[in-house]
CSV table of C-alpha atoms and ligand atoms in Angstrom, one decimal:
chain,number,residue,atom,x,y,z
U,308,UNK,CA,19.5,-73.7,-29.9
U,309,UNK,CA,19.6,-72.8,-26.1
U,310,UNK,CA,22.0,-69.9,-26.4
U,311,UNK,CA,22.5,-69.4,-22.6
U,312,UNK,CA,24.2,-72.6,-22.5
U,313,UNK,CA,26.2,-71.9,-25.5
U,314,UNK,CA,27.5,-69.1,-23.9
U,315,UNK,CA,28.3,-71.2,-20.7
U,316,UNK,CA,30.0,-73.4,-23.2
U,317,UNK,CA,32.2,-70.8,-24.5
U,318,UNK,CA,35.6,-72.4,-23.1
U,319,UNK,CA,34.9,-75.0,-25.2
U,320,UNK,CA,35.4,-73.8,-28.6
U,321,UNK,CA,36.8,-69.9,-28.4
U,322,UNK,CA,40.1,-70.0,-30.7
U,323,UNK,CA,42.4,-69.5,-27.8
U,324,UNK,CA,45.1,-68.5,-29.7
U,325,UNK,CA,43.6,-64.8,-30.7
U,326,UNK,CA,43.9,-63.5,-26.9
U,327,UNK,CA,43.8,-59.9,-27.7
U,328,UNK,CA,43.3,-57.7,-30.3
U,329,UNK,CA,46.7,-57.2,-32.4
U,330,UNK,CA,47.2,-60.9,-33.9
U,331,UNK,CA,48.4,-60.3,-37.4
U,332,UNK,CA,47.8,-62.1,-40.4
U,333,UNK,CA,50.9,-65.1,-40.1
U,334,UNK,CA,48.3,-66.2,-37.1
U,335,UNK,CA,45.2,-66.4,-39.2
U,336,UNK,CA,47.3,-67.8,-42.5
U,337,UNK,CA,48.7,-70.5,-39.9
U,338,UNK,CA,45.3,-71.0,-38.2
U,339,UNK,CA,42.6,-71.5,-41.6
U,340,UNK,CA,45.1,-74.7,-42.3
U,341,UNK,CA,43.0,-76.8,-39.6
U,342,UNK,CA,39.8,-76.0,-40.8
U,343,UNK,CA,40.6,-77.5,-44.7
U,344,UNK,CA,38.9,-81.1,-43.7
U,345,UNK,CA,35.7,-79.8,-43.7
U,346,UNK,CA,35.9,-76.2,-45.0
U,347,UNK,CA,36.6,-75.6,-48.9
U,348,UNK,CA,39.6,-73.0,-48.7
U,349,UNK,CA,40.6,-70.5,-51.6
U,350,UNK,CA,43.2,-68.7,-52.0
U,351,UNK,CA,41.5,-65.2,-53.7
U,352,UNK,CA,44.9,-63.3,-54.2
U,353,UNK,CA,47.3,-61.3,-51.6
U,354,UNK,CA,47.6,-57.8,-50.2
U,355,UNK,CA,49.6,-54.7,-51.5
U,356,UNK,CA,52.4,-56.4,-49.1
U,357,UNK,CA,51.7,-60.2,-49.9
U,358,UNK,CA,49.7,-61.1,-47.5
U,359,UNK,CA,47.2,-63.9,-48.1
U,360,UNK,CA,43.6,-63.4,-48.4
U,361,UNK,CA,41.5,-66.6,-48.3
U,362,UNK,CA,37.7,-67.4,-48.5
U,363,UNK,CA,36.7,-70.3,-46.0
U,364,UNK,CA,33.3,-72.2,-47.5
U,365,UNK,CA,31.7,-74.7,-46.4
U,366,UNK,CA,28.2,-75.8,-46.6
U,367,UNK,CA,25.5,-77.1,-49.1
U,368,UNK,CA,22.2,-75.0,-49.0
U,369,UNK,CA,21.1,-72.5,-52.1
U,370,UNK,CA,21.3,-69.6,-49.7
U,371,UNK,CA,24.3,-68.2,-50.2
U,372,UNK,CA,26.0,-65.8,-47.2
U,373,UNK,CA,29.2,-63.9,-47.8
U,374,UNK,CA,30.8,-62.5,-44.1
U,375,UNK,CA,33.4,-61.1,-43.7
U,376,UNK,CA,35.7,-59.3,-41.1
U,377,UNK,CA,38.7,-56.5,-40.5
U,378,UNK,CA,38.4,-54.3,-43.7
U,379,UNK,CA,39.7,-52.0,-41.2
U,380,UNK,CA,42.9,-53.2,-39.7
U,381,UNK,CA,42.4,-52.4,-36.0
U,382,UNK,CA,38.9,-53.8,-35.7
U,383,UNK,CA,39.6,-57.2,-35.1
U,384,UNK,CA,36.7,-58.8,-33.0
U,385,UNK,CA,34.6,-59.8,-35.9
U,386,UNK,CA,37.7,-62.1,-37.0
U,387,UNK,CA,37.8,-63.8,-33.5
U,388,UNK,CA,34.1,-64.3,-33.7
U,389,UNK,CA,34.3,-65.9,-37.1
U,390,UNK,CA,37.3,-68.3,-35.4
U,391,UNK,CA,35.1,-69.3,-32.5
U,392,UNK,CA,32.5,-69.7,-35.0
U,393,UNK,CA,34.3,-72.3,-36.9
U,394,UNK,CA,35.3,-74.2,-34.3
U,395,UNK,CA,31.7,-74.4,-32.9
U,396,UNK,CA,30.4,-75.4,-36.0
U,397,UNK,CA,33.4,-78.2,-36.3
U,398,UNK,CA,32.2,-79.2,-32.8
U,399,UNK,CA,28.6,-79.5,-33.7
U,400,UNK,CA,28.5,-80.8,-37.3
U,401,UNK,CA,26.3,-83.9,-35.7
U,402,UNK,CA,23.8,-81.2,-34.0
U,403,UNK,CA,20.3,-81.0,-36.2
U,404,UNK,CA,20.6,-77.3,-36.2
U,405,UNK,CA,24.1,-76.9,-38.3
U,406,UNK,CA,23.1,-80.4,-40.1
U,407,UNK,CA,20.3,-77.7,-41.2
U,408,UNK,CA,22.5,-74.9,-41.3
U,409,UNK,CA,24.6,-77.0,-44.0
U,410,UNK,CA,22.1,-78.0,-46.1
U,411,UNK,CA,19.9,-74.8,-46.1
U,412,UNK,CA,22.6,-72.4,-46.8
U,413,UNK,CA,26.5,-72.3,-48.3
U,414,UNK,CA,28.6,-70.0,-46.1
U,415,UNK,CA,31.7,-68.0,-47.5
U,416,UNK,CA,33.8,-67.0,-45.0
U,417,UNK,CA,36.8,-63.9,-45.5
U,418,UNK,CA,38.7,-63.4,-42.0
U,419,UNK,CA,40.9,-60.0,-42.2
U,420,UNK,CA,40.1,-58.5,-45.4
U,421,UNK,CA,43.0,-55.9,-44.5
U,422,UNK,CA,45.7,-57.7,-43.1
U,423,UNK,CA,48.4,-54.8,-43.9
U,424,UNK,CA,46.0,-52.8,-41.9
U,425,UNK,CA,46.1,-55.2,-39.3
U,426,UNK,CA,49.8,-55.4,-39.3
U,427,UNK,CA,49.9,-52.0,-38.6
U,428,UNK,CA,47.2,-51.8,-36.2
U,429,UNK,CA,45.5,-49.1,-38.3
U,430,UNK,CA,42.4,-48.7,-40.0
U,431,UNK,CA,43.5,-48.2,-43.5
U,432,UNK,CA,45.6,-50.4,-45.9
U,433,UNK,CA,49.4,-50.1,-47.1
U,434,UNK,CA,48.3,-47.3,-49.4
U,435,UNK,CA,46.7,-45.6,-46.7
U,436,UNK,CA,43.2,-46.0,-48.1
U,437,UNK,CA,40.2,-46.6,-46.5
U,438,UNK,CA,38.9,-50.0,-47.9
U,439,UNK,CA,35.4,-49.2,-47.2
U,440,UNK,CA,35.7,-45.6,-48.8
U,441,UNK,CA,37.0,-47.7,-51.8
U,442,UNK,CA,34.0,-49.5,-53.5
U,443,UNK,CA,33.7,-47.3,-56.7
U,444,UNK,CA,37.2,-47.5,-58.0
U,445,UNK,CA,38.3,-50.2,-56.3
U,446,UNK,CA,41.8,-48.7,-56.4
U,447,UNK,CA,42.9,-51.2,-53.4
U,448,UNK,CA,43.7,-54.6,-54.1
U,449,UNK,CA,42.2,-55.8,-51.0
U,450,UNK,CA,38.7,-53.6,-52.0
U,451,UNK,CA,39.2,-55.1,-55.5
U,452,UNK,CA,39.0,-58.9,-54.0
U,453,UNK,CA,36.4,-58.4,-52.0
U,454,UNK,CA,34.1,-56.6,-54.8
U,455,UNK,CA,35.2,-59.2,-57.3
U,456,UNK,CA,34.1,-62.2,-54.8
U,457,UNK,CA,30.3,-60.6,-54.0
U,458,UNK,CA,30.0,-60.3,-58.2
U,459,UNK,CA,31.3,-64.0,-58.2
U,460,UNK,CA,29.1,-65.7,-55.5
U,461,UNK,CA,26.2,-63.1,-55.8
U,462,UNK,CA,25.6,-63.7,-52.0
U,463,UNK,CA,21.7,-63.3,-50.7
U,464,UNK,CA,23.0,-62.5,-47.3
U,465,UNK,CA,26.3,-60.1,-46.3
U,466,UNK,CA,27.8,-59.8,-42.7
U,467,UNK,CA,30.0,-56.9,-42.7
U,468,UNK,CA,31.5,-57.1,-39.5
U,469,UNK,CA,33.6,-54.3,-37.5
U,470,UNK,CA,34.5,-52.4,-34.4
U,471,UNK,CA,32.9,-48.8,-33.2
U,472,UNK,CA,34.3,-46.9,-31.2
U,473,UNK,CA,34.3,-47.6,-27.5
U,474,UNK,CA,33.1,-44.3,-26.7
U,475,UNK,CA,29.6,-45.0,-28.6
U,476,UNK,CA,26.5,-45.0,-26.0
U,477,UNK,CA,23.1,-46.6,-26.5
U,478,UNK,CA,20.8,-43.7,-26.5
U,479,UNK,CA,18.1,-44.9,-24.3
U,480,UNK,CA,20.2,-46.4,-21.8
U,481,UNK,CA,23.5,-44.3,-21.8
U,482,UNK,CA,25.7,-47.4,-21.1
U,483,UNK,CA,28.2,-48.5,-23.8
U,484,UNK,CA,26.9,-49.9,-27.3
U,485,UNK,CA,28.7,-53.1,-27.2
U,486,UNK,CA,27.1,-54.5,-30.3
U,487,UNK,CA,25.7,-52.3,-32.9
U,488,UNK,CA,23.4,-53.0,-36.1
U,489,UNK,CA,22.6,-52.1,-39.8
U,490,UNK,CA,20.7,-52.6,-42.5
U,491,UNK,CA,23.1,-50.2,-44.8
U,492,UNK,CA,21.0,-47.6,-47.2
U,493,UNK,CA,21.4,-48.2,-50.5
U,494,UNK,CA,20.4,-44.8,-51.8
U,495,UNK,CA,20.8,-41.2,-50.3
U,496,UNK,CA,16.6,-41.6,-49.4
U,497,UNK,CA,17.1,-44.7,-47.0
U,498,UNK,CA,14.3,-46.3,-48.9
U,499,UNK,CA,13.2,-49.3,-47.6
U,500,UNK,CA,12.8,-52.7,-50.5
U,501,UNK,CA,12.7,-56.4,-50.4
U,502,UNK,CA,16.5,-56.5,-50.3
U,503,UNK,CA,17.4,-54.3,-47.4
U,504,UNK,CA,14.3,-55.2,-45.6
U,505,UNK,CA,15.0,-59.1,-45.1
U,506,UNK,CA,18.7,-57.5,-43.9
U,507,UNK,CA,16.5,-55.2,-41.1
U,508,UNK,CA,14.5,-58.6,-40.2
U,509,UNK,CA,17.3,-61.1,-39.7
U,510,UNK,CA,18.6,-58.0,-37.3
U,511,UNK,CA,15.6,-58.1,-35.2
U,512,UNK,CA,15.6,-61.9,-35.1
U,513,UNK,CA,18.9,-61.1,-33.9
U,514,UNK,CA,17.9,-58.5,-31.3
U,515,UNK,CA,15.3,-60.8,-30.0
U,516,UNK,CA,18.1,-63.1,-28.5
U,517,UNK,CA,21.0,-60.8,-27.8
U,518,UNK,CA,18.5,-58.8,-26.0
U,519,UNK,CA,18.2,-61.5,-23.2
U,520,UNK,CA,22.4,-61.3,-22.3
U,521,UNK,CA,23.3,-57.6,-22.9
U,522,UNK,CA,19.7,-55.7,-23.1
U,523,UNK,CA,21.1,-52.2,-22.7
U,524,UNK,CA,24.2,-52.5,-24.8
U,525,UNK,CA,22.6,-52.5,-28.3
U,526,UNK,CA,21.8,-50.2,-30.4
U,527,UNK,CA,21.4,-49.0,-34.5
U,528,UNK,CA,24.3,-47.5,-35.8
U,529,UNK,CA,23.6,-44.1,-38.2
U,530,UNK,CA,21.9,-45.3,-41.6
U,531,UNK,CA,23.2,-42.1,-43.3
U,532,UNK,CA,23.9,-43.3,-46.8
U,533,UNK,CA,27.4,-43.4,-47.8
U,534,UNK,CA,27.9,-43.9,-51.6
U,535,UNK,CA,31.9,-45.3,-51.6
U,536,UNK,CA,31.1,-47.8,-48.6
U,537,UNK,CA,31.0,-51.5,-49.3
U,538,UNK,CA,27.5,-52.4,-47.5
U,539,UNK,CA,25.9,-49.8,-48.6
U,540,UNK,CA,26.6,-51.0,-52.3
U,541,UNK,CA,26.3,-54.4,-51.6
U,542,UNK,CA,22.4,-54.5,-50.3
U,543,UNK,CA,21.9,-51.7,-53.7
U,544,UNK,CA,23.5,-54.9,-55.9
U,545,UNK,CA,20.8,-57.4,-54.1
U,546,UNK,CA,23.0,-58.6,-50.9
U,547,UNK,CA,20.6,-57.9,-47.7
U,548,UNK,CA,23.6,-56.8,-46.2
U,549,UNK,CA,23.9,-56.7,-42.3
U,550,UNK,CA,26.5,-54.1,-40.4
U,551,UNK,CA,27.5,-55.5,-37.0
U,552,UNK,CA,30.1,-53.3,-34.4
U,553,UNK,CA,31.8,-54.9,-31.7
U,554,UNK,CA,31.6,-51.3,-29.4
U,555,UNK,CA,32.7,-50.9,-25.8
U,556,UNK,CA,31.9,-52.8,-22.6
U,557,UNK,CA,33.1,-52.7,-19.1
U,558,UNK,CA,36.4,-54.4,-17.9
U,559,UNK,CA,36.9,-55.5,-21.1
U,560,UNK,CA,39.3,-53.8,-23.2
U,561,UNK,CA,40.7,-56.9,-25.1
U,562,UNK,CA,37.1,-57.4,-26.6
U,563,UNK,CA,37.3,-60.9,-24.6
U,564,UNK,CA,33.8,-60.7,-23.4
U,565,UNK,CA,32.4,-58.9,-26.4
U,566,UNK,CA,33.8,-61.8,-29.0
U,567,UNK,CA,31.1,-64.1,-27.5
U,568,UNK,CA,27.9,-61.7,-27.9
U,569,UNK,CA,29.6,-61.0,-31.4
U,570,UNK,CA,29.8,-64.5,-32.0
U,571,UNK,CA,26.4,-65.3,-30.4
U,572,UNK,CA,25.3,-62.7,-33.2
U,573,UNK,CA,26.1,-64.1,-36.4
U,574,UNK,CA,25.5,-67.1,-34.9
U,575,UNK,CA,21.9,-66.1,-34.0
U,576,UNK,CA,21.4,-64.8,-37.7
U,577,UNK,CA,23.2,-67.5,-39.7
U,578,UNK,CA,20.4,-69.5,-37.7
U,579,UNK,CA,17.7,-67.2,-38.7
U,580,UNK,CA,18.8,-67.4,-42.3
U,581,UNK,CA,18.8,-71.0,-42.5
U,582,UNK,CA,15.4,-71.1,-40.4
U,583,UNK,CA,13.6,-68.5,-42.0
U,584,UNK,CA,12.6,-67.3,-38.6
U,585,UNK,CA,13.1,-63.4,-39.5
U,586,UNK,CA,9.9,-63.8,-41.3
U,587,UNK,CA,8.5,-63.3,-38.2
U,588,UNK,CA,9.9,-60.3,-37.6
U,589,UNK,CA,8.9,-56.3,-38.9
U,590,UNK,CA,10.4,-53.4,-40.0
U,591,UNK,CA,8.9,-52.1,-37.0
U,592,UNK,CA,10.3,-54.8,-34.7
U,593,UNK,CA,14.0,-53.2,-36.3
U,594,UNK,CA,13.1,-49.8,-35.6
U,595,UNK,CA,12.5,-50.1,-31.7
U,596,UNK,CA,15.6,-50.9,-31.1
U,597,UNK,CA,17.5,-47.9,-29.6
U,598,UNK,CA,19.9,-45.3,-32.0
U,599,UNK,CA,23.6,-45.5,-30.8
U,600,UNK,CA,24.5,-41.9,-29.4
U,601,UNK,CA,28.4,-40.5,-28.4
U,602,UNK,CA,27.1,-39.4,-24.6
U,603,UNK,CA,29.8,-41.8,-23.2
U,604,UNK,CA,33.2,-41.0,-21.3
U,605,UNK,CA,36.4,-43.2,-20.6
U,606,UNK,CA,36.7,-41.4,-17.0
U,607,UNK,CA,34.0,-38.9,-16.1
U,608,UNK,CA,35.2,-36.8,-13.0
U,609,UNK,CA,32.4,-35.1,-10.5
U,610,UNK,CA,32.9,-32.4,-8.3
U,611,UNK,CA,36.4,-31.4,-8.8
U,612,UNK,CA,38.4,-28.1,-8.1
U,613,UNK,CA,40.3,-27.0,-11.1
U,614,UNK,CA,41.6,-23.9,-13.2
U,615,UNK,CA,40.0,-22.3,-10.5
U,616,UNK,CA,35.8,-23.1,-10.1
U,617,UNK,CA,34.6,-26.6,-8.9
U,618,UNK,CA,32.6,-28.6,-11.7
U,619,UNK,CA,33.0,-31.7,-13.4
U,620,UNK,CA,35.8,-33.1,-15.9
U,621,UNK,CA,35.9,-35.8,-18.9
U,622,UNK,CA,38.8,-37.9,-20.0
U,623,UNK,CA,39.3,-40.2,-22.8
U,624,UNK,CA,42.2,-43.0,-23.8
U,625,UNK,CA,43.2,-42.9,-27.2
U,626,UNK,CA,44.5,-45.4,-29.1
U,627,UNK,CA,46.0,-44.9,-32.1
U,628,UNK,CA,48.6,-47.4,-33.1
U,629,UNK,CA,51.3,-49.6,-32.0
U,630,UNK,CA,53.8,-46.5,-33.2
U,631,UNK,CA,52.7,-44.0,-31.3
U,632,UNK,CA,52.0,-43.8,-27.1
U,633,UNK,CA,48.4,-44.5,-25.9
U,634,UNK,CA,47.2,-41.7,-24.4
U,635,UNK,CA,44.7,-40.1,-21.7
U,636,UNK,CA,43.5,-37.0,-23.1
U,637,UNK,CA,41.2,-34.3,-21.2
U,638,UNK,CA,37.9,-33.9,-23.5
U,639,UNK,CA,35.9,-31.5,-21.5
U,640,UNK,CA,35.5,-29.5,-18.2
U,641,UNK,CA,32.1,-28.6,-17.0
U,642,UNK,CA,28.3,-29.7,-16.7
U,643,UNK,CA,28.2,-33.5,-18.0
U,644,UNK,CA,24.3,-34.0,-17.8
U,645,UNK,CA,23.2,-36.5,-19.8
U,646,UNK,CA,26.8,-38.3,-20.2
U,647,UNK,CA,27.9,-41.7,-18.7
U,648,UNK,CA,31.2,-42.9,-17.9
U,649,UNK,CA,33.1,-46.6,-17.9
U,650,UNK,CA,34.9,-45.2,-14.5
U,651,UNK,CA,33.0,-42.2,-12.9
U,652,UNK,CA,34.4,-40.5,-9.9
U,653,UNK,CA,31.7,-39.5,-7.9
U,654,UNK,CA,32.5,-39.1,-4.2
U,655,UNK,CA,33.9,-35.2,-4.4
U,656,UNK,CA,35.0,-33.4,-3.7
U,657,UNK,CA,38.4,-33.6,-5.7
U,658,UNK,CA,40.9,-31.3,-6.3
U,659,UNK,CA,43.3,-30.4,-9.4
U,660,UNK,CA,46.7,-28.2,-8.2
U,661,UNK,CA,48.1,-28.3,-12.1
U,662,UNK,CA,46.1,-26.3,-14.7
U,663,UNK,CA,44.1,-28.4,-17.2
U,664,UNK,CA,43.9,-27.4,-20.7
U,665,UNK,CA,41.1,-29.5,-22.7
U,666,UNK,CA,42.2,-31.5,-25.6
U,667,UNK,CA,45.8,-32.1,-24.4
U,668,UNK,CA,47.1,-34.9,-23.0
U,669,UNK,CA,46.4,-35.4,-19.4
U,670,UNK,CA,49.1,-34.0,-17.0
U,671,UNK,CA,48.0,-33.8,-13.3
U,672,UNK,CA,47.1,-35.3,-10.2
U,673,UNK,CA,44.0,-36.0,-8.9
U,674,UNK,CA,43.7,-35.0,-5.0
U,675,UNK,CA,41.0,-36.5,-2.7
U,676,UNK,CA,41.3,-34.8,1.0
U,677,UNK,CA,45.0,-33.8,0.1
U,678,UNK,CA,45.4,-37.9,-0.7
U,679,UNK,CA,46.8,-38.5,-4.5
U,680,UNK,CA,44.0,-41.0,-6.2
U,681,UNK,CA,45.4,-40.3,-9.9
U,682,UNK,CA,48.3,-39.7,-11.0
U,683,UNK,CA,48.7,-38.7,-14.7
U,684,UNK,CA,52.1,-37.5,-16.3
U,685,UNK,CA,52.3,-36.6,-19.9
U,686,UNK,CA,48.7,-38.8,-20.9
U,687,UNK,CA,50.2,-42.3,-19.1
U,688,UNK,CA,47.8,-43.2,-16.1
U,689,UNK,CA,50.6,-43.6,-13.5
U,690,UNK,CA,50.5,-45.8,-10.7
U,691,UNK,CA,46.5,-47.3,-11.1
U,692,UNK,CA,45.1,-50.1,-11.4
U,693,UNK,CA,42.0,-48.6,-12.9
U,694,UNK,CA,41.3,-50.3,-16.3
U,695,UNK,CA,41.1,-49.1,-19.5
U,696,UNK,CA,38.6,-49.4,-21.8
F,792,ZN,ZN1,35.3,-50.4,-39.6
């Protein structure tokens, strides 16, 4: 498939009705109903607070893929991928590629595995567990679906799909990881067998395209094992399970931009499944590609006068839910070698009049030749139009 065109295409099938990142589930449980023509839709049970979980399936092939997105409540952009990828297959059906597709492989689709969490805007469910902390007891409803489904289909492939944190670098370029990879560990060695190896080659397959649109913004998330997490028990059960993390990217807070390499990435390995082209791909080929490293600033002042010396200052917005503020919060003062920013300030001098204290919401104004540039009062960015990311 030419994927540059796809891209272009984008307009064409992106489900315009997720604009931003806090749809909740009465969207998604209104949205799957135009999908039931061609996709087989289940019902696998509801959420601590009645929600609606559903499994989209569609497809004829004996390679069975499980994905599935939003096991953390404010990590949506794996769930507007999976909607722009429905409507592109729905779009193509007559293309050879997805006839292939559909006869190679059966694909088993769960949008918002945690839709209390998404409610809520916050990573855990109604019980205020972590479902992908959950795995061995399976104490959550929601963790107790999704384990119950993987035992049911017995899926060769798994697409665990999340968001990172926007303040994840790529460690050889310093710029923002905007998509991140794993093959998840399935023991505390990080061995290497059949079952996590195919999962490292359909990521380099992947690699090998995504490479061509966003080159620097990819890198490996940490393959430390972690024994309660769902991947890393899925590819230990026989699932070559892939990781994928919608991170940061300039101007693009709303994930608008990063939805399509997202997409473009389960797109790309879905291919590669049906295809078999990660066969022609290495464990080595999965190794080059860069670590993700935290060397990354929302704002990253230079050469400004405050608490008395002239040196350099870091800031970062945090989001935490829709109940409590947004905030700008000072994270460091001093040298910042070897850190990028999404917004850097670098014509100094500036000055600071206010004292700064690190860690604590941002409460000053940033002076350029006696002009305000910033204005900050208790962690609100006042009066800019700089954007967040
Ligand atoms: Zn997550």
């Amino acid at each position: 498939m030419e994927f540059t065109q796809i891209l272009n295409q984008y307009h064409q099938f992106i489900e315009s009705s997720l604009k931003d990142r806090f749809f909740k589930h009465s969207h998604i449980e209104h949205l799957i109903r135009k999908y039931a023509h061609v996709f087989k839709i289940r019902k696998l049970g509801n959420s601590n607070e009645n929600r609606s979980i559903h499994l989209l399936s569609w497809g004829e092939g004996k390679t069975k893929v499980l994905l599935w997105s939003q096991m953390h409540g404010n990590e949506p952009t794996g769930t507007m991928a999976i909607f722009d990828l429905l409507n592109f297959i729905l779009q193509n059906l007559d293309k050879p590629e997805i006839i292939a597709l559909q006869q190679n492989c059966s694909l088993h689709f769960i949008p918002m595995v945690n839709p209390d969490g998404a409610e809520r805007f916050i990573r855990r469910n109604a019980n205020q567990i972590d479902l992908n902390r959950d795995y061995l007891d399976a104490i959550t409803i929601e963790a107790s679906i999704l384990k119950k489904i993987r035992d049911e289909i017995n899926p060769d492939f798994g697409f665990n799909l999340h968001d990172q944190s926007t303040l994840w670098s790529v460690k050889n370029s310093l710029e923002p990881a905007t998509i991140s990879f794993l093959a998840p560990a399935y023991n505390e060695e990080c061995s290497v067998n059949k079952v996590r190896e195919r999962a490292m080659l359909v990521i380099a397959d992947i690699y090998s395209t995504l490479s061509k649109f966003i080159p620097k913004n990819i890198g490996l998330f940490d393959e430390t094992f972690e024994p309660r997490a769902f991947g890393d028990n899925f590819q230990k059960k026989g699932t070559s399970t892939l990781l994928i993390e919608a991170g940061g990217l300039q101007n693009d807070p709303e994930k608008q931009n990063i939805r399509k390499y997202y997409f473009l990435s389960i797109l790309k390995g879905l291919l590669s499944i049906s295809n078999q082209t990660y066969l022609n791909k290495s464990v080595e080929d999965y190794r080059a590609i860069s670590s993700n490293a935290k060397q990354l600033y929302h704002i990253i002042i230079e050469r400004v006068s405050v608490n008395g010396v002239e040196t350099n200052m870091c800031l970062n917005f945090e989001e935490n839910n829709l109940n409590h503020p947004n905030v700008w919060v000072v994270h460091d003062i001093g040298n910042t070698t070897g850190y990028n920013g999404y917004t850097k300030f670098l014509n100094g001098p500036f000055k600071i009049l206010e004292y700064v204290e690190v860690d604590k919401e941002a409460n000053f104004k940033l002076l350029k030749d006696n002009e305000i540039i910033l204005v900050f009062k208790n962690g609100k960015l006042v009066d800019s139009t700089l954007q967040i990311n």
